[in-house]
JSON list of C-alpha atoms in Angstrom, two decimals:
[
{"chain": "F", "resi": 17, "resn": "MET", "atom": "CA", "xyz": [-31.09, 6.66, 45.87]},
{"chain": "F", "resi": 18, "resn": "LYS", "atom": "CA", "xyz": [-32.69, 9.48, 44.01]},
{"chain": "F", "resi": 19, "resn": "LEU", "atom": "CA", "xyz": [-32.46, 9.78, 40.24]},
{"chain": "F", "resi": 20, "resn": "GLN", "atom": "CA", "xyz": [-30.34, 12.93, 40.42]},
{"chain": "F", "resi": 21, "resn": "GLU", "atom": "CA", "xyz": [-27.82, 11.28, 42.74]},
{"chain": "F", "resi": 22, "resn": "LEU", "atom": "CA", "xyz": [-27.67, 8.20, 40.52]},
{"chain": "F", "resi": 23, "resn": "LEU", "atom": "CA", "xyz": [-27.03, 10.33, 37.44]},
{"chain": "F", "resi": 24, "resn": "ARG", "atom": "CA", "xyz": [-24.34, 12.28, 39.27]},
{"chain": "F", "resi": 25, "resn": "HIS", "atom": "CA", "xyz": [-22.54, 9.03, 40.17]},
{"chain": "F", "resi": 26, "resn": "LEU", "atom": "CA", "xyz": [-22.90, 7.56, 36.70]},
{"chain": "F", "resi": 27, "resn": "ALA", "atom": "CA", "xyz": [-21.93, 10.71, 34.77]},
{"chain": "F", "resi": 28, "resn": "PRO", "atom": "CA", "xyz": [-18.17, 9.93, 34.78]},
{"chain": "F", "resi": 29, "resn": "VAL", "atom": "CA", "xyz": [-18.92, 6.43, 33.49]},
{"chain": "F", "resi": 30, "resn": "PHE", "atom": "CA", "xyz": [-21.03, 7.83, 30.65]},
{"chain": "F", "resi": 31, "resn": "VAL", "atom": "CA", "xyz": [-18.33, 10.36, 29.75]},
{"chain": "F", "resi": 32, "resn": "MET", "atom": "CA", "xyz": [-15.68, 7.60, 29.62]},
{"chain": "F", "resi": 33, "resn": "LEU", "atom": "CA", "xyz": [-18.00, 5.46, 27.53]},
{"chain": "F", "resi": 34, "resn": "LEU", "atom": "CA", "xyz": [-18.59, 8.29, 25.07]},
{"chain": "F", "resi": 35, "resn": "ILE", "atom": "CA", "xyz": [-14.85, 8.96, 24.80]},
{"chain": "F", "resi": 36, "resn": "SER", "atom": "CA", "xyz": [-14.22, 5.25, 24.18]},
{"chain": "F", "resi": 37, "resn": "VAL", "atom": "CA", "xyz": [-16.88, 5.06, 21.48]},
{"chain": "F", "resi": 38, "resn": "ALA", "atom": "CA", "xyz": [-15.53, 8.21, 19.82]},
{"chain": "F", "resi": 39, "resn": "ALA", "atom": "CA", "xyz": [-12.02, 6.73, 19.80]},
{"chain": "F", "resi": 40, "resn": "LEU", "atom": "CA", "xyz": [-13.33, 3.61, 18.05]},
{"chain": "F", "resi": 41, "resn": "ALA", "atom": "CA", "xyz": [-15.23, 5.63, 15.45]},
{"chain": "F", "resi": 42, "resn": "GLN", "atom": "CA", "xyz": [-12.44, 6.32, 12.98]},
{"chain": "F", "resi": 43, "resn": "PRO", "atom": "CA", "xyz": [-11.25, 5.18, 9.58]},
{"chain": "F", "resi": 44, "resn": "ARG", "atom": "CA", "xyz": [-8.69, 2.37, 9.44]},
{"chain": "F", "resi": 45, "resn": "ILE", "atom": "CA", "xyz": [-6.77, 1.83, 6.19]},
{"chain": "F", "resi": 46, "resn": "ARG", "atom": "CA", "xyz": [-5.56, -1.59, 5.09]},
{"chain": "F", "resi": 47, "resn": "VAL", "atom": "CA", "xyz": [-3.43, -2.10, 1.99]},
{"chain": "F", "resi": 48, "resn": "GLU", "atom": "CA", "xyz": [-2.72, -5.51, 0.47]},
{"chain": "F", "resi": 49, "resn": "PRO", "atom": "CA", "xyz": [-0.23, -6.69, -0.52]},
{"chain": "F", "resi": 50, "resn": "GLU", "atom": "CA", "xyz": [2.38, -4.70, 1.38]},
{"chain": "F", "resi": 51, "resn": "GLU", "atom": "CA", "xyz": [4.85, -5.06, -1.52]},
{"chain": "F", "resi": 52, "resn": "LEU", "atom": "CA", "xyz": [4.43, -5.60, -5.26]},
{"chain": "F", "resi": 53, "resn": "ASP", "atom": "CA", "xyz": [7.14, -7.69, -6.93]},
{"chain": "F", "resi": 54, "resn": "PHE", "atom": "CA", "xyz": [6.63, -7.81, -10.69]},
{"chain": "F", "resi": 55, "resn": "GLY", "atom": "CA", "xyz": [9.49, -10.25, -11.27]},
{"chain": "F", "resi": 56, "resn": "ASN", "atom": "CA", "xyz": [11.09, -10.36, -14.72]},
{"chain": "F", "resi": 57, "resn": "VAL", "atom": "CA", "xyz": [9.44, -8.31, -17.47]},
{"chain": "F", "resi": 58, "resn": "ASP", "atom": "CA", "xyz": [10.79, -7.76, -20.99]},
{"chain": "F", "resi": 59, "resn": "PRO", "atom": "CA", "xyz": [11.72, -4.13, -21.70]},
{"chain": "F", "resi": 60, "resn": "GLY", "atom": "CA", "xyz": [8.85, -2.47, -23.54]},
{"chain": "F", "resi": 61, "resn": "ASP", "atom": "CA", "xyz": [6.24, -4.88, -22.12]},
{"chain": "F", "resi": 62, "resn": "ILE", "atom": "CA", "xyz": [3.77, -3.81, -19.43]},
{"chain": "F", "resi": 63, "resn": "ALA", "atom": "CA", "xyz": [3.04, -5.94, -16.37]},
{"chain": "F", "resi": 64, "resn": "GLU", "atom": "CA", "xyz": [0.02, -5.24, -14.17]},
{"chain": "F", "resi": 65, "resn": "MET", "atom": "CA", "xyz": [-0.75, -6.12, -10.55]},
{"chain": "F", "resi": 66, "resn": "GLY", "atom": "CA", "xyz": [-3.69, -5.28, -8.30]},
{"chain": "F", "resi": 67, "resn": "LEU", "atom": "CA", "xyz": [-3.45, -3.43, -5.00]},
{"chain": "F", "resi": 68, "resn": "ILE", "atom": "CA", "xyz": [-6.42, -3.53, -2.62]},
{"chain": "F", "resi": 69, "resn": "ILE", "atom": "CA", "xyz": [-7.17, -0.56, -0.36]},
{"chain": "F", "resi": 70, "resn": "SER", "atom": "CA", "xyz": [-9.87, -1.17, 2.23]},
{"chain": "F", "resi": 71, "resn": "ASN", "atom": "CA", "xyz": [-11.42, 0.61, 5.19]},
{"chain": "F", "resi": 72, "resn": "GLU", "atom": "CA", "xyz": [-11.60, -1.59, 8.27]},
{"chain": "F", "resi": 73, "resn": "GLY", "atom": "CA", "xyz": [-12.88, 1.30, 10.38]},
{"chain": "F", "resi": 74, "resn": "ASN", "atom": "CA", "xyz": [-16.39, 2.59, 10.87]},
{"chain": "F", "resi": 75, "resn": "GLU", "atom": "CA", "xyz": [-15.93, 6.17, 9.63]},
{"chain": "F", "resi": 76, "resn": "ASN", "atom": "CA", "xyz": [-15.31, 7.21, 6.02]},
{"chain": "F", "resi": 77, "resn": "LEU", "atom": "CA", "xyz": [-11.74, 6.72, 4.87]},
{"chain": "F", "resi": 78, "resn": "VAL", "atom": "CA", "xyz": [-10.63, 9.53, 2.55]},
{"chain": "F", "resi": 79, "resn": "VAL", "atom": "CA", "xyz": [-7.71, 8.63, 0.30]},
{"chain": "F", "resi": 80, "resn": "ALA", "atom": "CA", "xyz": [-6.47, 12.04, -0.71]},
{"chain": "F", "resi": 81, "resn": "ARG", "atom": "CA", "xyz": [-3.53, 11.02, -2.88]},
{"chain": "F", "resi": 82, "resn": "ILE", "atom": "CA", "xyz": [-1.72, 8.06, -4.36]},
{"chain": "F", "resi": 83, "resn": "ALA", "atom": "CA", "xyz": [1.70, 9.05, -5.66]},
{"chain": "F", "resi": 84, "resn": "VAL", "atom": "CA", "xyz": [4.28, 6.93, -7.47]},
{"chain": "F", "resi": 85, "resn": "ALA", "atom": "CA", "xyz": [7.96, 7.47, -6.79]},
{"chain": "F", "resi": 86, "resn": "GLY", "atom": "CA", "xyz": [10.20, 5.56, -9.14]},
{"chain": "F", "resi": 87, "resn": "ARG", "atom": "CA", "xyz": [10.73, 5.35, -12.84]},
{"chain": "F", "resi": 88, "resn": "CYS", "atom": "CA", "xyz": [8.83, 2.72, -14.86]},
{"chain": "F", "resi": 89, "resn": "PHE", "atom": "CA", "xyz": [5.97, 2.34, -12.34]},
{"chain": "F", "resi": 90, "resn": "SER", "atom": "CA", "xyz": [2.50, 3.88, -12.61]},
{"chain": "F", "resi": 91, "resn": "THR", "atom": "CA", "xyz": [-1.07, 3.44, -11.39]},
{"chain": "F", "resi": 92, "resn": "ASP", "atom": "CA", "xyz": [-4.53, 4.01, -12.82]},
{"chain": "F", "resi": 93, "resn": "ASN", "atom": "CA", "xyz": [-5.72, 5.86, -9.70]},
{"chain": "F", "resi": 94, "resn": "ASP", "atom": "CA", "xyz": [-4.14, 8.93, -8.11]},
{"chain": "F", "resi": 95, "resn": "GLY", "atom": "CA", "xyz": [-6.48, 9.04, -5.10]},
{"chain": "F", "resi": 96, "resn": "ASP", "atom": "CA", "xyz": [-9.19, 11.56, -4.27]},
{"chain": "F", "resi": 97, "resn": "PHE", "atom": "CA", "xyz": [-11.86, 9.01, -3.25]},
{"chain": "F", "resi": 98, "resn": "SER", "atom": "CA", "xyz": [-13.52, 7.81, -0.07]},
{"chain": "F", "resi": 99, "resn": "LEU", "atom": "CA", "xyz": [-14.51, 4.40, 1.27]},
{"chain": "F", "resi": 100, "resn": "ALA", "atom": "CA", "xyz": [-17.23, 3.77, 3.84]},
{"chain": "F", "resi": 101, "resn": "GLY", "atom": "CA", "xyz": [-16.52, 1.32, 6.64]},
{"chain": "F", "resi": 102, "resn": "GLY", "atom": "CA", "xyz": [-16.08, -2.18, 5.19]},
{"chain": "F", "resi": 103, "resn": "GLU", "atom": "CA", "xyz": [-15.63, -0.97, 1.60]},
{"chain": "F", "resi": 104, "resn": "MET", "atom": "CA", "xyz": [-12.61, -1.66, -0.59]},
{"chain": "F", "resi": 105, "resn": "ILE", "atom": "CA", "xyz": [-11.24, -0.75, -3.99]},
{"chain": "F", "resi": 106, "resn": "GLU", "atom": "CA", "xyz": [-8.69, -2.43, -6.23]},
{"chain": "F", "resi": 107, "resn": "ILE", "atom": "CA", "xyz": [-6.31, -0.20, -8.11]},
{"chain": "F", "resi": 108, "resn": "ASN", "atom": "CA", "xyz": [-3.99, -1.34, -10.87]},
{"chain": "F", "resi": 109, "resn": "VAL", "atom": "CA", "xyz": [-0.26, -0.78, -10.68]},
{"chain": "F", "resi": 110, "resn": "PHE", "atom": "CA", "xyz": [1.87, -1.07, -13.81]},
{"chain": "F", "resi": 111, "resn": "PHE", "atom": "CA", "xyz": [5.54, -1.83, -14.46]},
{"chain": "F", "resi": 112, "resn": "GLU", "atom": "CA", "xyz": [7.02, -0.98, -17.86]},
{"chain": "F", "resi": 113, "resn": "PRO", "atom": "CA", "xyz": [10.80, -1.39, -17.78]},
{"chain": "F", "resi": 114, "resn": "GLU", "atom": "CA", "xyz": [12.68, 0.76, -20.26]},
{"chain": "F", "resi": 115, "resn": "TRP", "atom": "CA", "xyz": [15.69, -1.54, -20.46]},
{"chain": "F", "resi": 116, "resn": "ALA", "atom": "CA", "xyz": [17.17, -4.59, -18.77]},
{"chain": "F", "resi": 117, "resn": "ARG", "atom": "CA", "xyz": [18.09, -3.77, -15.17]},
{"chain": "F", "resi": 118, "resn": "TRP", "atom": "CA", "xyz": [16.65, -3.84, -11.65]},
{"chain": "F", "resi": 119, "resn": "TRP", "atom": "CA", "xyz": [13.96, -1.23, -10.92]},
{"chain": "F", "resi": 120, "resn": "GLU", "atom": "CA", "xyz": [12.38, -0.21, -7.63]},
{"chain": "F", "resi": 121, "resn": "GLY", "atom": "CA", "xyz": [10.08, 2.48, -6.36]},
{"chain": "F", "resi": 122, "resn": "THR", "atom": "CA", "xyz": [7.24, 3.20, -3.94]},
{"chain": "F", "resi": 123, "resn": "LEU", "atom": "CA", "xyz": [3.55, 3.97, -3.91]},
{"chain": "F", "resi": 124, "resn": "ILE", "atom": "CA", "xyz": [2.71, 6.59, -1.30]},
{"chain": "F", "resi": 125, "resn": "ILE", "atom": "CA", "xyz": [-0.91, 6.52, -0.13]},
{"chain": "F", "resi": 126, "resn": "ASN", "atom": "CA", "xyz": [-2.14, 9.49, 1.94]},
{"chain": "F", "resi": 127, "resn": "SER", "atom": "CA", "xyz": [-5.40, 9.19, 3.87]},
{"chain": "F", "resi": 128, "resn": "ASN", "atom": "CA", "xyz": [-7.27, 10.48, 6.90]},
{"chain": "F", "resi": 129, "resn": "ASP", "atom": "CA", "xyz": [-6.49, 7.38, 9.01]},
{"chain": "F", "resi": 130, "resn": "PRO", "atom": "CA", "xyz": [-5.17, 8.99, 12.21]},
{"chain": "F", "resi": 131, "resn": "ASP", "atom": "CA", "xyz": [-2.74, 6.12, 12.84]},
{"chain": "F", "resi": 132, "resn": "PHE", "atom": "CA", "xyz": [-1.46, 5.68, 9.27]},
{"chain": "F", "resi": 133, "resn": "GLU", "atom": "CA", "xyz": [-1.78, 8.97, 7.42]},
{"chain": "F", "resi": 134, "resn": "GLU", "atom": "CA", "xyz": [0.85, 7.75, 4.94]},
{"chain": "F", "resi": 135, "resn": "VAL", "atom": "CA", "xyz": [1.19, 4.14, 3.80]},
{"chain": "F", "resi": 136, "resn": "ILE", "atom": "CA", "xyz": [4.17, 3.14, 1.67]},
{"chain": "F", "resi": 137, "resn": "VAL", "atom": "CA", "xyz": [4.09, 0.14, -0.65]},
{"chain": "F", "resi": 138, "resn": "ASN", "atom": "CA", "xyz": [7.39, -0.96, -2.18]},
{"chain": "F", "resi": 139, "resn": "VAL", "atom": "CA", "xyz": [7.25, -1.82, -5.90]},
{"chain": "F", "resi": 140, "resn": "LEU", "atom": "CA", "xyz": [10.02, -3.67, -7.66]},
{"chain": "F", "resi": 141, "resn": "GLY", "atom": "CA", "xyz": [10.77, -5.56, -10.81]},
{"chain": "F", "resi": 142, "resn": "GLU", "atom": "CA", "xyz": [13.48, -6.43, -13.25]},
{"chain": "F", "resi": 143, "resn": "GLY", "atom": "CA", "xyz": [13.69, -5.53, -16.88]},
{"chain": "F", "resi": 144, "resn": "TRP", "atom": "CA", "xyz": [14.69, -8.85, -18.39]},
{"chain": "F", "resi": 145, "resn": "ASP", "atom": "CA", "xyz": [15.62, -9.58, -21.96]},
{"chain": "F", "resi": 146, "resn": "ASP", "atom": "CA", "xyz": [15.76, -13.29, -22.86]},
{"chain": "F", "resi": 147, "resn": "ASP", "atom": "CA", "xyz": [18.02, -12.42, -25.80]},
{"chain": "F", "resi": 148, "resn": "MET", "atom": "CA", "xyz": [20.71, -10.89, -23.57]},
{"chain": "F", "resi": 149, "resn": "TRP", "atom": "CA", "xyz": [24.10, -12.50, -23.90]},
{"chain": "F", "resi": 150, "resn": "TRP", "atom": "CA", "xyz": [25.73, -13.63, -20.71]},
{"chain": "F", "resi": 151, "resn": "PRO", "atom": "CA", "xyz": [29.40, -14.65, -20.69]},
{"chain": "F", "resi": 152, "resn": "PRO", "atom": "CA", "xyz": [29.97, -18.32, -19.96]},
{"chain": "F", "resi": 153, "resn": "GLU", "atom": "CA", "xyz": [30.99, -19.42, -16.48]},
{"chain": "F", "resi": 154, "resn": "PRO", "atom": "CA", "xyz": [34.79, -19.60, -16.12]},
{"chain": "F", "resi": 155, "resn": "LYS", "atom": "CA", "xyz": [36.19, -23.12, -16.25]},
{"chain": "F", "resi": 156, "resn": "ASP", "atom": "CA", "xyz": [38.78, -24.47, -13.81]},
{"chain": "F", "resi": 157, "resn": "PHE", "atom": "CA", "xyz": [41.33, -26.51, -15.74]},
{"chain": "F", "resi": 158, "resn": "GLY", "atom": "CA", "xyz": [43.35, -27.27, -12.61]},
{"chain": "F", "resi": 159, "resn": "PHE", "atom": "CA", "xyz": [46.40, -25.16, -13.47]}
]
């Protein structure tokens, strides 16, 4: 078989191989943990937890924005950074309850990952005051 004929027969295989490689060459975001539960925090105190964003792909991951939806939650990083394949970053998320009650919100992470352009992380916590008075349990006197 001549070289030209061989190349003509193998051309579709090479094209499929190039398409497959191109499909694999993309950023892949991973966020851990998937939810941040701050538990009980005294009103006025600040609790802090770490959130890890990593790129499991082999192209640069661009995190364009990290937004916080929900009162009493904040972060020290609003996005606008990139991670090469295999890199990761830890951002800090804060919970500062204003008063005693249940609080919840979300972190919204926007990136160039074609499969997960928006990742949502639930954040929750309870403002808890140890000095709060709770009524006693009712007693059953059998009447």
